[in-house]
Tab-separated table of C-alpha atoms in Angstrom:
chain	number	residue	atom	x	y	z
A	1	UNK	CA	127.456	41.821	-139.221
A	2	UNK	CA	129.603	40.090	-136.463
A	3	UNK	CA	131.523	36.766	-137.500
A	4	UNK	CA	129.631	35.283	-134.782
A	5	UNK	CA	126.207	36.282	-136.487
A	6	UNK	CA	127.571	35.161	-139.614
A	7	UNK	CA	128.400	31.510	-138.420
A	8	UNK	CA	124.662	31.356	-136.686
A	9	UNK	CA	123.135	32.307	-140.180
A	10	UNK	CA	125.324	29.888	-141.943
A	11	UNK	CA	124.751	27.007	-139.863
A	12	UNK	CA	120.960	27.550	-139.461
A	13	UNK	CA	120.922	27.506	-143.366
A	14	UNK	CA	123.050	24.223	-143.316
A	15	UNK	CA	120.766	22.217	-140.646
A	16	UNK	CA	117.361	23.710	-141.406
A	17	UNK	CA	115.934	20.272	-141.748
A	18	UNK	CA	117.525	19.092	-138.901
A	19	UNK	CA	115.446	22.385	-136.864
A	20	UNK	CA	112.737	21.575	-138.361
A	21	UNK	CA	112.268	18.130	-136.993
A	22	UNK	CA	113.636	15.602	-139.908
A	23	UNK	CA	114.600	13.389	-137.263
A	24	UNK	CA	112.139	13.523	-134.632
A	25	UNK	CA	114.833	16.487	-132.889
A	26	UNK	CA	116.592	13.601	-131.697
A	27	UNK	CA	119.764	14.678	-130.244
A	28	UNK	CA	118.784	18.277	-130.223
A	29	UNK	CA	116.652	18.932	-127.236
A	30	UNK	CA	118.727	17.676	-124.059
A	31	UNK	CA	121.018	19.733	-123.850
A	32	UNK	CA	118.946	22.106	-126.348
A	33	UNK	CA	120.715	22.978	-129.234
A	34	UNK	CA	121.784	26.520	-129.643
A	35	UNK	CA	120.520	26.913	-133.464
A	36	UNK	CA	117.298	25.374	-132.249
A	37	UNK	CA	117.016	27.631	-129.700
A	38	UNK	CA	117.084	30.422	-132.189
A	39	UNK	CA	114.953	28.743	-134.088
A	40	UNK	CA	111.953	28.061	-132.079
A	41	UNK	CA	112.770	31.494	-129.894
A	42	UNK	CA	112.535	33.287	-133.860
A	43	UNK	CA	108.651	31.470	-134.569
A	44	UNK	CA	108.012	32.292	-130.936
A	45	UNK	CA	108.626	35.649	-131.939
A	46	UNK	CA	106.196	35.531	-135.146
A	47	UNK	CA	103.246	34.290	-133.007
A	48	UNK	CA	104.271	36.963	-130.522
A	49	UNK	CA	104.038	39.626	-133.224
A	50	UNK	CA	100.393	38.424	-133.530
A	51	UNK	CA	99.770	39.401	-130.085
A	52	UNK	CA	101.779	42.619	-130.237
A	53	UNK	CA	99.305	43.958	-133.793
A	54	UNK	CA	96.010	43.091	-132.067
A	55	UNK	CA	93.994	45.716	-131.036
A	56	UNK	CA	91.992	45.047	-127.835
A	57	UNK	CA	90.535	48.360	-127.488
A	58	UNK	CA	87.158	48.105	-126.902
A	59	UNK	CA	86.103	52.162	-127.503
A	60	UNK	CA	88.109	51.388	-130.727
A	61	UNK	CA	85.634	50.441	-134.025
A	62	UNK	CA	88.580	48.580	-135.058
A	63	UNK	CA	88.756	46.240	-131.846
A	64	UNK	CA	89.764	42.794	-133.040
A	65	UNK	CA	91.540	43.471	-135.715
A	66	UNK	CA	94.996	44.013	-136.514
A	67	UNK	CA	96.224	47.678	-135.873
A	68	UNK	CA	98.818	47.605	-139.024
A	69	UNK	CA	99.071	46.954	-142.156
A	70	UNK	CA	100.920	44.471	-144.064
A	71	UNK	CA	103.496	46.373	-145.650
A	72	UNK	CA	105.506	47.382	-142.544
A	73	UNK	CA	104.009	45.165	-140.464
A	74	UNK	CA	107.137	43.540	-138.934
A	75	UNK	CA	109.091	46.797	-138.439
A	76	UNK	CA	105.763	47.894	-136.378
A	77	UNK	CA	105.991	45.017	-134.518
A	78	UNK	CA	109.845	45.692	-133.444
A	79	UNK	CA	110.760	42.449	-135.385
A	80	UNK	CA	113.677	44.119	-137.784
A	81	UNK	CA	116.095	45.717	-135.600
A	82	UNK	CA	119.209	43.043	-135.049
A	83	UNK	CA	116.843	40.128	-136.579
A	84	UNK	CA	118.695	38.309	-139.834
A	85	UNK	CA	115.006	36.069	-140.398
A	86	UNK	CA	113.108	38.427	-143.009
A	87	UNK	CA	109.898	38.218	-144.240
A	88	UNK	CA	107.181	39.932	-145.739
A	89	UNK	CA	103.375	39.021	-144.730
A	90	UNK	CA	101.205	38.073	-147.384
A	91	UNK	CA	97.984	36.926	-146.445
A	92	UNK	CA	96.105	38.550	-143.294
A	93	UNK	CA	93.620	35.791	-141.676
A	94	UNK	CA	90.282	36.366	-140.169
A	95	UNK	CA	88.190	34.010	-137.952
A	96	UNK	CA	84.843	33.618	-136.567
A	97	UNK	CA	82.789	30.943	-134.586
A	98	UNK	CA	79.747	28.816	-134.994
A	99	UNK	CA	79.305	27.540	-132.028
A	100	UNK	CA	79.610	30.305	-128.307
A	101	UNK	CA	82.800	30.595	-127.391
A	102	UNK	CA	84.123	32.256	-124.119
A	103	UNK	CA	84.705	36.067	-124.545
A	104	UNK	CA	88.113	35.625	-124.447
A	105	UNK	CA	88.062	34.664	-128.324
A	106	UNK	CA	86.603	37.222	-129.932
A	107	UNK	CA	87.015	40.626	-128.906
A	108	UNK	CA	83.727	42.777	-129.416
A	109	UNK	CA	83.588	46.748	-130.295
A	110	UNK	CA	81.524	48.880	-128.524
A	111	UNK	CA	81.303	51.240	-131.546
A	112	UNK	CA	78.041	50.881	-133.545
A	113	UNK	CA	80.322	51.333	-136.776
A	114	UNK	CA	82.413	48.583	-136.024
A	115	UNK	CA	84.625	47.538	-138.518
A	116	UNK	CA	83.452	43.513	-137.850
A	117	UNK	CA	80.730	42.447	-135.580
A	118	UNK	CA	81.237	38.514	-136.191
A	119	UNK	CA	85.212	38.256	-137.001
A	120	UNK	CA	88.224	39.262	-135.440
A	121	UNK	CA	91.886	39.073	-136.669
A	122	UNK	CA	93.691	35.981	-135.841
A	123	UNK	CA	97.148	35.556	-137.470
A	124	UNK	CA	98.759	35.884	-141.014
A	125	UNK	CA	100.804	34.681	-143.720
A	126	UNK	CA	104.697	35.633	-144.135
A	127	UNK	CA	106.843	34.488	-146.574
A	128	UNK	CA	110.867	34.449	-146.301
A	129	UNK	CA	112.210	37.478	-148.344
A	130	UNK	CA	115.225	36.780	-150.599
A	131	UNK	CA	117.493	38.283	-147.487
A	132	UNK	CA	115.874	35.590	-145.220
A	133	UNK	CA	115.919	32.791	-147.691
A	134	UNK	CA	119.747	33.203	-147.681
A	135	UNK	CA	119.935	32.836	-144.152
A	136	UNK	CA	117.140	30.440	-143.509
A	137	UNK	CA	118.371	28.070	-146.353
A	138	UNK	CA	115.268	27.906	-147.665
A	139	UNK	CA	112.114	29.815	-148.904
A	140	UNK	CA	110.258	29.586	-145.752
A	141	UNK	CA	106.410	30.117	-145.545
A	142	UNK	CA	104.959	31.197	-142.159
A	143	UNK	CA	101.558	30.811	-140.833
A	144	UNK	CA	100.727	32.491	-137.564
A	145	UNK	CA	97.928	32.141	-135.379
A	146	UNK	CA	97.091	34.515	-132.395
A	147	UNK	CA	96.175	32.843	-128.966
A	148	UNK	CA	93.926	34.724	-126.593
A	149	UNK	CA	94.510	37.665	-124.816
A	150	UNK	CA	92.371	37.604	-121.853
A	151	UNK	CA	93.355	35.745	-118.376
A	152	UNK	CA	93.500	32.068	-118.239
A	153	UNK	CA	89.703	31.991	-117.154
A	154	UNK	CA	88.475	30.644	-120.602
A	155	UNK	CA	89.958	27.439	-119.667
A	156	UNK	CA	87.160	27.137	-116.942
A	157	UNK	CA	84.205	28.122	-119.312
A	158	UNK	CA	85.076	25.720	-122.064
A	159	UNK	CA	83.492	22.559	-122.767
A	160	UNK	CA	85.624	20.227	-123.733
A	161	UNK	CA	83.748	18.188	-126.709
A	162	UNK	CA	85.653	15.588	-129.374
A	163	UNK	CA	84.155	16.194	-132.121
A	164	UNK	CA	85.057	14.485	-135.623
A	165	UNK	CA	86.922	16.658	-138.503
A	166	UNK	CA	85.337	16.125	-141.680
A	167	UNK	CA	87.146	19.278	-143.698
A	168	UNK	CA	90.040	17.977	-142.256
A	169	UNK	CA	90.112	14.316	-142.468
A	170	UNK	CA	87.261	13.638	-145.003
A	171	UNK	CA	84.877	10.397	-144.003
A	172	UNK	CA	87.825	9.419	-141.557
A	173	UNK	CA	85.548	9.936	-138.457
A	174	UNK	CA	88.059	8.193	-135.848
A	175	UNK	CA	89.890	11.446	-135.298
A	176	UNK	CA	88.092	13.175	-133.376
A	177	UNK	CA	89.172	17.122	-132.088
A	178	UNK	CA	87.742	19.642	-129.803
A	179	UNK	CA	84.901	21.414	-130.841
A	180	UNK	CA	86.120	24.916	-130.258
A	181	UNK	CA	89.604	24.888	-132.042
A	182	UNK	CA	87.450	23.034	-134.580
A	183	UNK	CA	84.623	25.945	-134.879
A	184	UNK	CA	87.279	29.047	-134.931
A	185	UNK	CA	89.719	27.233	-138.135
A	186	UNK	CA	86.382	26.127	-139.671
A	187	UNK	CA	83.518	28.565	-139.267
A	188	UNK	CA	82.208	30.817	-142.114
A	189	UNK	CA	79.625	33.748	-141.525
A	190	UNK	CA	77.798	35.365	-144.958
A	191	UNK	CA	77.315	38.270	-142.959
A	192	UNK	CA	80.890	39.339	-142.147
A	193	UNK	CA	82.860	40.295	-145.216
A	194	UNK	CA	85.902	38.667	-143.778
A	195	UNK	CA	84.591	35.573	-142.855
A	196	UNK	CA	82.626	34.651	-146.232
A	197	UNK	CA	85.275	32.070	-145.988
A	198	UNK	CA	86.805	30.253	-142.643
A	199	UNK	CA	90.009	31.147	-141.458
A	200	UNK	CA	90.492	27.552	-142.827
A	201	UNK	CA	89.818	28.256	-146.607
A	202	UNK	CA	91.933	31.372	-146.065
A	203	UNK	CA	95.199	29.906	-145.281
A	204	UNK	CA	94.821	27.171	-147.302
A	205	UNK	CA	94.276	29.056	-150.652
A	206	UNK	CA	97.530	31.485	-149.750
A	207	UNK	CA	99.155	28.578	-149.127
A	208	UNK	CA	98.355	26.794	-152.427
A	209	UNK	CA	99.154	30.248	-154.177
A	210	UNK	CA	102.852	30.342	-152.559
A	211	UNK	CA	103.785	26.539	-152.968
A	212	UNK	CA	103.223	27.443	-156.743
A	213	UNK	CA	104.777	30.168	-157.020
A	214	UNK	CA	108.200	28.705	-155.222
A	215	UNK	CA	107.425	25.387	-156.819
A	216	UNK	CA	110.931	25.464	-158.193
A	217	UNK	CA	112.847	26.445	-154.861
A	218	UNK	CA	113.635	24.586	-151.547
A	219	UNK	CA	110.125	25.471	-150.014
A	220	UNK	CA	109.156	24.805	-146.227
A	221	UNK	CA	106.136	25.397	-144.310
A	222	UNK	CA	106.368	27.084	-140.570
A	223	UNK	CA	103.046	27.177	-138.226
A	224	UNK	CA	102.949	28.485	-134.969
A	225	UNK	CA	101.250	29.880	-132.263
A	226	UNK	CA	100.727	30.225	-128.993
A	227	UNK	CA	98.094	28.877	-126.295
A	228	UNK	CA	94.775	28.422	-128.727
A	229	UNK	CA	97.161	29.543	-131.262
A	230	UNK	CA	99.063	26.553	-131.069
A	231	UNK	CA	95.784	24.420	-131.155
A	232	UNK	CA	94.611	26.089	-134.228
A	233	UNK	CA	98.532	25.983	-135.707
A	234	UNK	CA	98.007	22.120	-134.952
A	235	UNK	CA	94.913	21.442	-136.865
A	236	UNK	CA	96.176	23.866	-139.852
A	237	UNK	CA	98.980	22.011	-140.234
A	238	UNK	CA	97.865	18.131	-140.130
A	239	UNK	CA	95.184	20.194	-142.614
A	240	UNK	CA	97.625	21.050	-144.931
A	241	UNK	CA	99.243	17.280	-145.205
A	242	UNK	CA	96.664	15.508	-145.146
A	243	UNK	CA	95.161	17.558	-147.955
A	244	UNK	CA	98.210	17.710	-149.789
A	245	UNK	CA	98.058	21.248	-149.556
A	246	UNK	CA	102.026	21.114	-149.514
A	247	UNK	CA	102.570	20.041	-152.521
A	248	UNK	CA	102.799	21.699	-155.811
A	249	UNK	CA	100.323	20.676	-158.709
A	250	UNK	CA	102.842	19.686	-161.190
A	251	UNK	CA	102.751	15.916	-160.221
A	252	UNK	CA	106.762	15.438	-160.957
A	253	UNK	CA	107.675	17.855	-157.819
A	254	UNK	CA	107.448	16.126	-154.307
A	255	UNK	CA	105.891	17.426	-151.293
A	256	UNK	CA	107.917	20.342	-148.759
A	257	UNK	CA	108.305	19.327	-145.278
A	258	UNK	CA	105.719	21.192	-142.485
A	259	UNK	CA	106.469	21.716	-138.940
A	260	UNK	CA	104.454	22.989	-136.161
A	261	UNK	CA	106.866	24.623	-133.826
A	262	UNK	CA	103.692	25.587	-130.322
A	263	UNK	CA	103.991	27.167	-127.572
A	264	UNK	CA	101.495	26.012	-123.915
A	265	UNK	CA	99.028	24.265	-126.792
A	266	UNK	CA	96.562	22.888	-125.214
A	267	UNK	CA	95.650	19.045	-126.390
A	268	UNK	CA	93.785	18.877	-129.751
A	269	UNK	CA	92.447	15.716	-130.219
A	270	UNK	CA	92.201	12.062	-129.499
A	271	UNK	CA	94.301	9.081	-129.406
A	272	UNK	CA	93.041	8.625	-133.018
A	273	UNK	CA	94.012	12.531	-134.005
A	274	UNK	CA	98.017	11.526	-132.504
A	275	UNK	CA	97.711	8.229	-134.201
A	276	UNK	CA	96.358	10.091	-138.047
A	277	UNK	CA	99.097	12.867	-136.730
A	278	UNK	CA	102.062	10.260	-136.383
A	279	UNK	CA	101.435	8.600	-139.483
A	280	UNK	CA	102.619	11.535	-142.064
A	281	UNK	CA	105.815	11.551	-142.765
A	282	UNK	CA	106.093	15.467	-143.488
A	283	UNK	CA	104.328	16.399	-140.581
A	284	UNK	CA	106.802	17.102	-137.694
A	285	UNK	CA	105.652	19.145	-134.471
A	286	UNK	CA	107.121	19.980	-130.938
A	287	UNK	CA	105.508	21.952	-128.310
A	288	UNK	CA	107.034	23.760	-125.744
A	289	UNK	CA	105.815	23.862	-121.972
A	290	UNK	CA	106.988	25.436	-119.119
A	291	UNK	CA	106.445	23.031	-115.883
A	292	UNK	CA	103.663	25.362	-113.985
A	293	UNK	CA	101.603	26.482	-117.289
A	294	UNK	CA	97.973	24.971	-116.991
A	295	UNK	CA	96.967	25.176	-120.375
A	296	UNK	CA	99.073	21.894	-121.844
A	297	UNK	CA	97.270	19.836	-119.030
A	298	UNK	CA	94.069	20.448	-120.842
A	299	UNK	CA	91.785	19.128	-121.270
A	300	UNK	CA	92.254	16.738	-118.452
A	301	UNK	CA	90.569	13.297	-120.000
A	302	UNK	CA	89.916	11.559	-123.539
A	303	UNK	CA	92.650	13.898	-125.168
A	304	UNK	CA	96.181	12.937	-126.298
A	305	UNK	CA	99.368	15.088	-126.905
A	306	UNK	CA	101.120	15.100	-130.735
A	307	UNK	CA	104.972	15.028	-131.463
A	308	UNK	CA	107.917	15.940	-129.431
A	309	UNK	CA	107.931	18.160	-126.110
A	310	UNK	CA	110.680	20.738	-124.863
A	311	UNK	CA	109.860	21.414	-121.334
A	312	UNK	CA	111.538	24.605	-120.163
A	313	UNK	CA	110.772	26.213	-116.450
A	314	UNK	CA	110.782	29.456	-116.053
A	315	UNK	CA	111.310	29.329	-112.058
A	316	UNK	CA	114.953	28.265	-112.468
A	317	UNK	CA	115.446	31.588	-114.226
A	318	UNK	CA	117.527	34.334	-111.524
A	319	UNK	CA	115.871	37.226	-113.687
A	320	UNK	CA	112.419	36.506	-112.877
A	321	UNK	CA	110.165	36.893	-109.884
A	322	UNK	CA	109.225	33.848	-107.873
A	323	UNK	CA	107.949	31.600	-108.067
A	324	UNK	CA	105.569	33.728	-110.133
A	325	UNK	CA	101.886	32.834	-110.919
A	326	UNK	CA	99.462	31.319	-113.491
A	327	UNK	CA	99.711	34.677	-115.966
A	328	UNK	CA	103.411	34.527	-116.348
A	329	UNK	CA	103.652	31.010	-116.563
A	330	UNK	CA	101.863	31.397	-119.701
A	331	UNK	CA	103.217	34.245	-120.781
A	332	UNK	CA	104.495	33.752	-124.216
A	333	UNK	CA	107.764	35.966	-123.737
A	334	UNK	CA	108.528	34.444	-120.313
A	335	UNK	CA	108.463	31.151	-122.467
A	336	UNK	CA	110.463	32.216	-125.220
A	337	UNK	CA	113.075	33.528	-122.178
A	338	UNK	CA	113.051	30.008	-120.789
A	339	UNK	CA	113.848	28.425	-124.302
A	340	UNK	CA	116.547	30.819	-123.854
A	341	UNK	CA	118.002	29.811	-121.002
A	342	UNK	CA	117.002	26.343	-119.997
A	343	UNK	CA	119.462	23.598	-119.330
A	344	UNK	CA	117.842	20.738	-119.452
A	345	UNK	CA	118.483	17.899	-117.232
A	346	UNK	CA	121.683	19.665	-116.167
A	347	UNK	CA	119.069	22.033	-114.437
A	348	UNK	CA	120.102	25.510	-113.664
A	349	UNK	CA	119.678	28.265	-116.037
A	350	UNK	CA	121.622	30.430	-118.081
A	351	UNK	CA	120.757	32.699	-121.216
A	352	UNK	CA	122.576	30.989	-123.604
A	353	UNK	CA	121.188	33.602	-126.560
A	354	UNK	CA	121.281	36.798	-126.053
A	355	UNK	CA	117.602	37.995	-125.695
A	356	UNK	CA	116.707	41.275	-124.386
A	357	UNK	CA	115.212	40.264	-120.668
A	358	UNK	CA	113.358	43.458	-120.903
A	359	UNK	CA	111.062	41.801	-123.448
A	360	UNK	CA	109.594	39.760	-120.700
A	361	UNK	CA	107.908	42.765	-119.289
A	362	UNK	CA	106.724	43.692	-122.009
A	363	UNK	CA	102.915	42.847	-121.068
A	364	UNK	CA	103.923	41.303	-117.654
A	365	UNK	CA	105.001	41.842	-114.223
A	366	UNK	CA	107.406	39.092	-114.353
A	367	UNK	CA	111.329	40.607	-114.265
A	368	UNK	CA	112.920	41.157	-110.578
A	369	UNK	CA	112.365	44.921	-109.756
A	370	UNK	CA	116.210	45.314	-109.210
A	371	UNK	CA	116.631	45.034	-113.319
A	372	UNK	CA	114.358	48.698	-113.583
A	373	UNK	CA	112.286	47.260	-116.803
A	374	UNK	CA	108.897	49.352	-116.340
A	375	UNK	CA	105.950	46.625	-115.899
A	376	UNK	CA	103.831	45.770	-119.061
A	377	UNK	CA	105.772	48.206	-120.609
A	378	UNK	CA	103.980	47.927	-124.101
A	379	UNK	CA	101.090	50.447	-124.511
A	380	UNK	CA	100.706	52.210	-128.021
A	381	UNK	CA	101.134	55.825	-127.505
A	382	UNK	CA	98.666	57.474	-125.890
A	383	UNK	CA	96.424	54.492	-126.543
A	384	UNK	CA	95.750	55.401	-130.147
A	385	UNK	CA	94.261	58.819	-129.519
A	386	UNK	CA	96.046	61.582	-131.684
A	387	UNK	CA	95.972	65.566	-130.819
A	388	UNK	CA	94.542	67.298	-134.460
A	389	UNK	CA	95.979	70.469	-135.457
A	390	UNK	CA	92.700	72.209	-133.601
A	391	UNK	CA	93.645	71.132	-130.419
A	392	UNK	CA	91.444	68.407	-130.105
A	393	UNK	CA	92.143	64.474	-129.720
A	394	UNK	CA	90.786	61.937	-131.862
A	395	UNK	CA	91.059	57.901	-131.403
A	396	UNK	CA	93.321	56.995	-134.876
A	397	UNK	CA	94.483	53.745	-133.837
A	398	UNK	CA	94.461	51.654	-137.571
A	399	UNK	CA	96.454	51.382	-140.633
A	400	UNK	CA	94.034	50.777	-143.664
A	401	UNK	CA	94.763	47.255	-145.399
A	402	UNK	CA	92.004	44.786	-145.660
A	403	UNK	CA	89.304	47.225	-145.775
């Protein structure tokens, strides 16, 4: 490992509380903090990996779900080459809906044997390996949630509706939240065997199972997403404070700190959600949004934004094509590049980590052509289908985990 490698590990491990919002980021974000820009670009990365596991193949049985399996599931997703932050996924979560969503939210099979026809795969559980404690200072617990995949259409076919939170905030009704994040982190269906349970009741039991089991090591809780990931990371993690779901049982050990670190979230709820939000004082978030992305703006009226913002923008960056459009302002690896690179009120731009602009291609046409990075270069080999040793080709596109 490189002495300069070493130092970033060693002083991430030093100031993890600091990263993690301790003090409001104050200081950090103008001009952004190097470590912090590892740090947010490294849970960008985690809700990326969500993205990068999901099958949308709809000839597949197994569309919507997650095309690996836990064991390997970060060296499938290209996150252990030249990365010091190690984990190993625990949990896998599942979601469904109660109320009609856009079909941008859950992907549908056309195979009559589909593996789900009410639930699709929507994030998971990691938890810092030893290796990554070391460097991370801390046993960390992650919880990431996948956004959607589709265009930015769903943002016209959603209704907007505040509803109150009752799982999450008991018989405070002030808070109230949008019905659709709402529905996806809350909804059980008897009929799908991975959704006997929400996606709520999921996360919140691994989490309760991993608190106790670290109870006697520097714990921290990590949620992120991306898009309606980051509304859903929002909700889960006001969830788990306000439910004490960070905190051990043994009544003698306090509470670990839990940070929502979001990427173009969309608002969650209203004044009386940020107001709840504000008021716990383990519960830090900050959302990233680039200057052109849509999604943050909504929706438009009656909602209010939590924590601290980064705003990055992506059209100052020489690598990319401009000014570029709705898609790639979105994009979550043209954001991660922009956390990158941005310089703040200084303006201008300049990769001050070194990240791989390659990876902004990687389901975009967003680099300059000049820099010869093939456009949405990430397609699983021959789309899943795999010659058998008769010649013919079959569609094996899953790793057996969850069922």
């Amino acid at each position: 490992m490189g002495l300069k490698n070493k130092k970033m590990e060693d002083s991430i491990a030093k100031k993890w509380r600091q990263l993690s919002g301790e003090n409001h980021w104050k200081g950090l974000l103008d001009p952004l903090d190097i470590d912090l820009r590892r740090y947010m670009i490294h849970y960008g990365e985690m809700a990326q990996a969500a993205y990068d596991a999901f099958n949308t193949e709809k000839a597949s049985k197994y569309a919507g779900s997650s095309r690996y399996a836990k064991t390997d599931f970060f060296s499938k997703v290209c996150l252990e080459n030249g990365n010091p932050f190690k984990y190993s996924v625990t949990k896998f979560l599942y979601a469904t809906s109660k109320i009609d969503l856009p079909d941008a939210f859950i992907i549908k099979s056309f195979s009559r044997e589909a593996w789900s026809r009410e639930s699709n795969w929507i994030g998971y559980v990691a938890v810092a390996t030893d290796e990554g404690k070391a460097v991370l200072g801390r046993r960390d617990i992650v919880i990431a949630w996948r956004g959607t995949v589709q265009t930015l259409e769903w943002v016209n076919d959603l209704e907007f509706i505040l509803v109150p939170a009752p799982k999450v905030f008991g018989n405070n009704t002030d808070p109230k939240v949008h019905q659709g994040w709402y529905s996806i982190y809350t909804s059980e269906d008897p009929r799908s065997p991975f959704n006997k349970t929400s996606a709520r009741n999921q996360v919140l039991s691994e989490v309760s199972r991993l608190v106790e089991k670290y109870k006697n090591e520097e714990i921290s809780i990590t949620v992120t997403g991306h898009s309606l990931g980051a509304a859903v990371a929002t909700l889960n993690a006001v969830d788990i404070v306000a439910n004490g779901y960070n905190k051990p049982t043994d009544p003698y050990l306090k509470a670990c700190p839990v940070t929502a670190i979001v990427f173009a979230s969309p608002r969650v709820g209203d004044i009386n959600f940020e107001k709840v939000f504000s008021g716990y004082k383990d519960l830090k978030t900050i959302r990233v949004r680039n200057e052109l992305d849509i999604v943050p703006n909504y929706p438009l009226i009656g909602y209010s934004d939590v924590g601290e913002e980064l705003k990055i923008d992506t059209r100052k960056s020489m690598y990319l094509k401009s000014p570029g459009n709705p898609s790639s302002w979105h994009n979550l690896e043209a954001y991660l590049h922009g956390v990158a690179g941005t310089q703040g009120s200084r303006g201008g731009f300049k990769l001050e980590v070194n990240r791989d602009i390659a990876l902004v291609n990687k389901t975009l046409d967003g680099l300059k052509d000049e820099y010869l990075i093939p456009v949405s270069w990430r397609v699983v080999q021959n789309k899943g289908m795999v010659q058998q040793p008769d010649g013919s080709w079959k569609l094996m596109d899953h790793e057996d985990d969850d069922f």
